[in-house]
Amino acid sequence: MIENPHSCGYHDQLSVAANDFLREIKVELSGGEIVIQCLKDEGVEYIFGYPGGAVLHIYDALAKSVDIKHILVRHEQGATHAADGYARSTGKVGVVLVTSGPGATNAITGIATAYLDSIPMVVVTGQVATPWIGSDAFQEVDMVGISRPCVKHNFLVKNIEDIAITLRKAFYIAASGRPGPVVVDIPKDVTDPNIKIPYSYPTNIAMRSYNPVVKGHIGQIKKAVDLLLAAKRPMIYTGGGVVLANASDLLIQLVRHLQYPITQTLMGLGAYPAPDKLFVGMLGMHGTYEANMAMHECDVLLAIGARFDDRVTGKIALFCPEAKIIHIDVDPASISKNVRVDIPIVGSVDYVLNDMLKILEEKSYATDTDALKQWWQKIETWRAKDCLRYNKSSPLIKPQAVIEAVYKVTQGKAFVTSDVGQHQMWAAQFYHFDQPRRWINSGGLGTMGFGLPSAVGVALAHPDEQVVCITGEASILMCIQELSTCKQYGLPIKIIMLNNRYMGMVRQWQEFFYESRYSHSYMDALPDFVELAQSFGHVGMRVEQPDQVEAGLEQAFAMKDQLVFIDFVTDPSENVFPMIEAGKGHHEMHLSPAGELA
Amino acid sequence: MRRIISILMENEAGALCRVAGLFSARGYNIESLTVAPTEDLSLSRMTLVTRGSDEIIEQILKQLNKLVEVVKVMDLTEGFHIERELLLLKVKAKSAEQRTEIKRLTDIFRGKIVDVTELSYTIELTGAGEKLDAFVKAIDLGDIVEVVRSGSSGISRGDKGMRL
């Protein structure tokens, strides 16, 4: 019998037994414990976070938990980028835990980064206790208000009873439809360790106001197939949506079936294998000559999971002037937002491509092979221009050569994160990704400082893979503190820094559009990066000669258990080509430093 | 073109901010906006008047639908509909002549005088926006003490309704 000082009869014994039974199905937990238990029930492996006053109850509950690993970053921006890198490379929801006020505001850049690239993320932020909300309390900021324009949705949880259902909704919203970050703001009193309620994690979630479309309209898909097959100069243009929907295999089937040329956006790289002949390279501002010219002259354009971003379209009035456009997207608001389309198909890319392939396979539809042959001949003449050529006999290290060497040494199999600028474009052009989720970069927001912390998330998710961070000396300094996180968790990331002593892309624009007035784009007083890496406990190397590039990389990648930071001293005057100036059409590319127009 | 958009949304704190924030973030116009809970207290009904080209209106409708708390969106201007707005107007009414004139004008517009002092009348008037404009114009500008307008509310004609 259970010892109970107040027990004096049959009824008491009965209620004790009943409570025991209840306790078996519903454990009593505090708010802080509920947060952690919910994350466990969601199958979360890693939380990227930084403690502080408003989340101490949650951190205390976390200390008692052995299932979830917490990764202590050095700045909350790093936490969001790491969770983002984890999410991009795995397809799972990235999880962040930070405190109120500055913890929350520091996370904003990373949240906006994930929002612009539609990355699923749940960000739990602490908030001051409910009675203090609105009183300008210590470390108080209206996180729901501040984050509203850059989240898919956000919540303020005011009662302990609402924690579980809110987190369940947050994960569901973040991962479904067009994915995105969701912020859950939890006031400190709601996680009070002394208030406990019975816990169970909701299994089903029904929201009358949120029902993303999954299946595409079959009539529209049939119309699209008809238009595609009638094309004389077809073009397929795909984006990050293919990666997000895990539809890479279906895309490959479709493209191989049709034998049509395919181009991919910066966000879409890897969904279709770049070394394949049917791939004509990335399109847009720094896309290949053949991709952009094919866009300009195609008569039918199939856009899949791409959003007609201004860096892709150039001047809208000059975009694909002769093409009928089919657009598949899970987000209806992406369709006809920037460019009017002829056949819209709202649905998840994987479902729609599946239906499309079925229709193509059911009947013996045929493409116009003669027209296609001529079209490919034209494309090959464009391809023959070799628009990505660069001077290979320079006495200075050419940044493109470094990326080519990284591609060679890693056999094209690495996970590559990047920061933002020239090095990002060269990585996109010269690392020929042949699998999705291997190319991790901030395409939409263009967040400098993204590369290193996102590599932290990738390295944790893929401990047996090579993880490379391609960066520049300007970007890396924006989140350099995460070298310390890498040391704490033993992450053997290889940092490839293209050091041209300039904010390269800014300098390139100043050279082209501001008569070479390099206003504040020179990086003066740079640290010694070799010693910097060493001071964090890592290996630092410097490579200054073109003939040392590959040997340096071989040496670095041979150190399998070490983070190696390689400072490549590159040609400071190198520019990214081809280039379409903002506001120009796809056919108006600069192809070389001499300003040769296509 | 002027459009009247009806929105059915979760009656939750911050829902109004999401709609207003969407309009300011994307540079859309809001001419007026009214909101109140429906007979089902978990839902709010909003009427929003905006202006834009067909492309912009299409984006507005799509973006509104995308908000997680929005249940339904309808462009009332696409079909037959009724639009009403409430006007409360306080006007100087001192002389007998002034009082008669304002009373007569109020009757013509089928308004009501809802408050009277020795110096003023307060008039209540409902109708479409243009009718209220016409009434305000008819009153001598110098005599107006204050004007309060609710912004338009709208509902479609016929037996169908915007429900869950």
PDB file of C-alpha atoms in Angstrom, chain B residues 30-135:
ATOM      1  CA  ILE B  30      -5.779  50.615 -47.292  1.00  0.00           C
ATOM      2  CA  GLU B  31      -8.604  53.086 -47.795  1.00  0.00           C
ATOM      3  CA  SER B  32     -10.592  51.816 -44.864  1.00  0.00           C
ATOM      4  CA  LEU B  33     -10.734  48.796 -42.626  1.00  0.00           C
ATOM      5  CA  THR B  34     -13.453  47.644 -40.250  1.00  0.00           C
ATOM      6  CA  VAL B  35     -13.361  44.597 -38.015  1.00  0.00           C
ATOM      7  CA  ALA B  36     -15.508  42.984 -35.327  1.00  0.00           C
ATOM      8  CA  PRO B  37     -16.264  39.489 -34.044  1.00  0.00           C
ATOM      9  CA  THR B  38     -19.051  37.515 -35.751  1.00  0.00           C
ATOM     10  CA  GLU B  39     -21.889  35.556 -34.114  1.00  0.00           C
ATOM     11  CA  ASP B  40     -19.272  32.839 -33.652  1.00  0.00           C
ATOM     12  CA  LEU B  41     -16.941  34.625 -31.255  1.00  0.00           C
ATOM     13  CA  SER B  42     -13.933  32.634 -32.423  1.00  0.00           C
ATOM     14  CA  LEU B  43     -14.137  34.420 -35.777  1.00  0.00           C
ATOM     15  CA  SER B  44     -13.740  38.029 -36.843  1.00  0.00           C
ATOM     16  CA  ARG B  45     -15.125  39.564 -39.995  1.00  0.00           C
ATOM     17  CA  MET B  46     -13.154  42.309 -41.656  1.00  0.00           C
ATOM     18  CA  THR B  47     -14.089  44.568 -44.533  1.00  0.00           C
ATOM     19  CA  LEU B  48     -11.179  46.199 -46.272  1.00  0.00           C
ATOM     20  CA  VAL B  49     -11.389  48.812 -49.004  1.00  0.00           C
ATOM     21  CA  THR B  50      -8.358  49.126 -51.248  1.00  0.00           C
ATOM     22  CA  ARG B  51      -7.334  50.349 -54.677  1.00  0.00           C
ATOM     23  CA  GLY B  52      -5.055  48.731 -57.228  1.00  0.00           C
ATOM     24  CA  SER B  53      -4.658  47.260 -60.687  1.00  0.00           C
ATOM     25  CA  ASP B  54      -6.050  43.774 -61.343  1.00  0.00           C
ATOM     26  CA  GLU B  55      -2.568  42.298 -60.821  1.00  0.00           C
ATOM     27  CA  ILE B  56      -2.171  43.998 -57.464  1.00  0.00           C
ATOM     28  CA  ILE B  57      -5.647  42.973 -56.297  1.00  0.00           C
ATOM     29  CA  GLU B  58      -4.861  39.366 -57.295  1.00  0.00           C
ATOM     30  CA  GLN B  59      -1.689  39.507 -55.192  1.00  0.00           C
ATOM     31  CA  ILE B  60      -3.552  41.093 -52.277  1.00  0.00           C
ATOM     32  CA  LEU B  61      -6.129  38.295 -52.289  1.00  0.00           C
ATOM     33  CA  LYS B  62      -3.422  35.621 -52.514  1.00  0.00           C
ATOM     34  CA  GLN B  63      -1.287  37.174 -49.806  1.00  0.00           C
ATOM     35  CA  LEU B  64      -4.309  37.532 -47.498  1.00  0.00           C
ATOM     36  CA  ASN B  65      -5.205  33.886 -48.071  1.00  0.00           C
ATOM     37  CA  LYS B  66      -1.644  32.960 -47.187  1.00  0.00           C
ATOM     38  CA  LEU B  67      -1.888  34.424 -43.681  1.00  0.00           C
ATOM     39  CA  VAL B  68      -2.201  31.470 -41.332  1.00  0.00           C
ATOM     40  CA  GLU B  69      -5.087  33.007 -39.350  1.00  0.00           C
ATOM     41  CA  VAL B  70      -7.194  33.926 -42.365  1.00  0.00           C
ATOM     42  CA  VAL B  71     -10.011  31.434 -42.978  1.00  0.00           C
ATOM     43  CA  LYS B  72     -11.648  32.936 -46.072  1.00  0.00           C
ATOM     44  CA  VAL B  73     -11.187  35.891 -48.383  1.00  0.00           C
ATOM     45  CA  MET B  74     -13.649  37.264 -50.906  1.00  0.00           C
ATOM     46  CA  ASP B  75     -13.615  40.177 -53.308  1.00  0.00           C
ATOM     47  CA  LEU B  76     -17.151  41.556 -52.900  1.00  0.00           C
ATOM     48  CA  THR B  77     -16.697  43.828 -55.900  1.00  0.00           C
ATOM     49  CA  GLU B  78     -16.742  40.770 -58.148  1.00  0.00           C
ATOM     50  CA  GLY B  79     -20.498  40.300 -57.584  1.00  0.00           C
ATOM     51  CA  PHE B  80     -23.591  42.181 -56.434  1.00  0.00           C
ATOM     52  CA  HIS B  81     -23.136  43.424 -52.941  1.00  0.00           C
ATOM     53  CA  ILE B  82     -24.264  45.908 -50.340  1.00  0.00           C
ATOM     54  CA  GLU B  83     -21.878  48.416 -48.858  1.00  0.00           C
ATOM     55  CA  ARG B  84     -22.675  50.515 -45.829  1.00  0.00           C
ATOM     56  CA  GLU B  85     -20.814  52.991 -43.728  1.00  0.00           C
ATOM     57  CA  LEU B  86     -21.793  54.807 -40.566  1.00  0.00           C
ATOM     58  CA  LEU B  87     -21.281  58.560 -40.218  1.00  0.00           C
ATOM     59  CA  LEU B  88     -21.548  60.512 -36.988  1.00  0.00           C
ATOM     60  CA  LEU B  89     -21.419  64.241 -37.541  1.00  0.00           C
ATOM     61  CA  LYS B  90     -21.582  67.047 -34.997  1.00  0.00           C
ATOM     62  CA  VAL B  91     -22.637  70.390 -36.438  1.00  0.00           C
ATOM     63  CA  LYS B  92     -23.219  73.881 -35.037  1.00  0.00           C
ATOM     64  CA  ALA B  93     -26.949  74.549 -34.754  1.00  0.00           C
ATOM     65  CA  LYS B  94     -27.684  77.822 -33.026  1.00  0.00           C
ATOM     66  CA  SER B  95     -30.318  79.846 -34.899  1.00  0.00           C
ATOM     67  CA  ALA B  96     -33.796  78.513 -35.607  1.00  0.00           C
ATOM     68  CA  GLU B  97     -33.101  78.879 -39.305  1.00  0.00           C
ATOM     69  CA  GLN B  98     -29.906  76.806 -39.033  1.00  0.00           C
ATOM     70  CA  ARG B  99     -31.693  74.132 -37.005  1.00  0.00           C
ATOM     71  CA  THR B 100     -34.521  73.813 -39.546  1.00  0.00           C
ATOM     72  CA  GLU B 101     -32.112  73.620 -42.453  1.00  0.00           C
ATOM     73  CA  ILE B 102     -30.039  70.868 -40.852  1.00  0.00           C
ATOM     74  CA  LYS B 103     -33.154  68.916 -39.829  1.00  0.00           C
ATOM     75  CA  ARG B 104     -34.465  69.142 -43.407  1.00  0.00           C
ATOM     76  CA  LEU B 105     -31.152  68.023 -44.886  1.00  0.00           C
ATOM     77  CA  THR B 106     -30.948  65.117 -42.425  1.00  0.00           C
ATOM     78  CA  ASP B 107     -34.445  63.996 -43.447  1.00  0.00           C
ATOM     79  CA  ILE B 108     -33.576  64.154 -47.135  1.00  0.00           C
ATOM     80  CA  PHE B 109     -30.594  61.847 -46.515  1.00  0.00           C
ATOM     81  CA  ARG B 110     -32.694  59.651 -44.176  1.00  0.00           C
ATOM     82  CA  GLY B 111     -30.422  60.386 -41.274  1.00  0.00           C
ATOM     83  CA  LYS B 112     -31.285  60.779 -37.599  1.00  0.00           C
ATOM     84  CA  ILE B 113     -30.491  63.467 -35.097  1.00  0.00           C
ATOM     85  CA  VAL B 114     -29.241  61.550 -32.078  1.00  0.00           C
ATOM     86  CA  ASP B 115     -28.056  64.309 -29.774  1.00  0.00           C
ATOM     87  CA  VAL B 116     -29.176  67.874 -29.309  1.00  0.00           C
ATOM     88  CA  THR B 117     -27.684  70.755 -27.325  1.00  0.00           C
ATOM     89  CA  GLU B 118     -28.448  74.456 -27.389  1.00  0.00           C
ATOM     90  CA  LEU B 119     -25.541  74.918 -29.729  1.00  0.00           C
ATOM     91  CA  SER B 120     -25.356  71.729 -31.775  1.00  0.00           C
ATOM     92  CA  TYR B 121     -26.928  68.699 -33.421  1.00  0.00           C
ATOM     93  CA  THR B 122     -25.304  65.294 -33.727  1.00  0.00           C
ATOM     94  CA  ILE B 123     -26.439  63.346 -36.756  1.00  0.00           C
ATOM     95  CA  GLU B 124     -26.262  59.638 -37.478  1.00  0.00           C
ATOM     96  CA  LEU B 125     -26.312  58.549 -41.096  1.00  0.00           C
ATOM     97  CA  THR B 126     -25.636  55.241 -42.835  1.00  0.00           C
ATOM     98  CA  GLY B 127     -25.174  54.471 -46.497  1.00  0.00           C
ATOM     99  CA  ALA B 128     -22.612  53.886 -49.175  1.00  0.00           C
ATOM    100  CA  GLY B 129     -19.534  56.066 -49.029  1.00  0.00           C
ATOM    101  CA  GLU B 130     -20.656  58.449 -51.794  1.00  0.00           C
ATOM    102  CA  LYS B 131     -23.920  59.215 -50.016  1.00  0.00           C
ATOM    103  CA  LEU B 132     -22.020  60.148 -46.864  1.00  0.00           C
ATOM    104  CA  ASP B 133     -19.642  62.270 -48.945  1.00  0.00           C
ATOM    105  CA  ALA B 134     -22.634  64.077 -50.465  1.00  0.00           C
ATOM    106  CA  PHE B 135     -24.149  64.740 -47.051  1.00  0.00           C
TER     107      PHE B 135
END
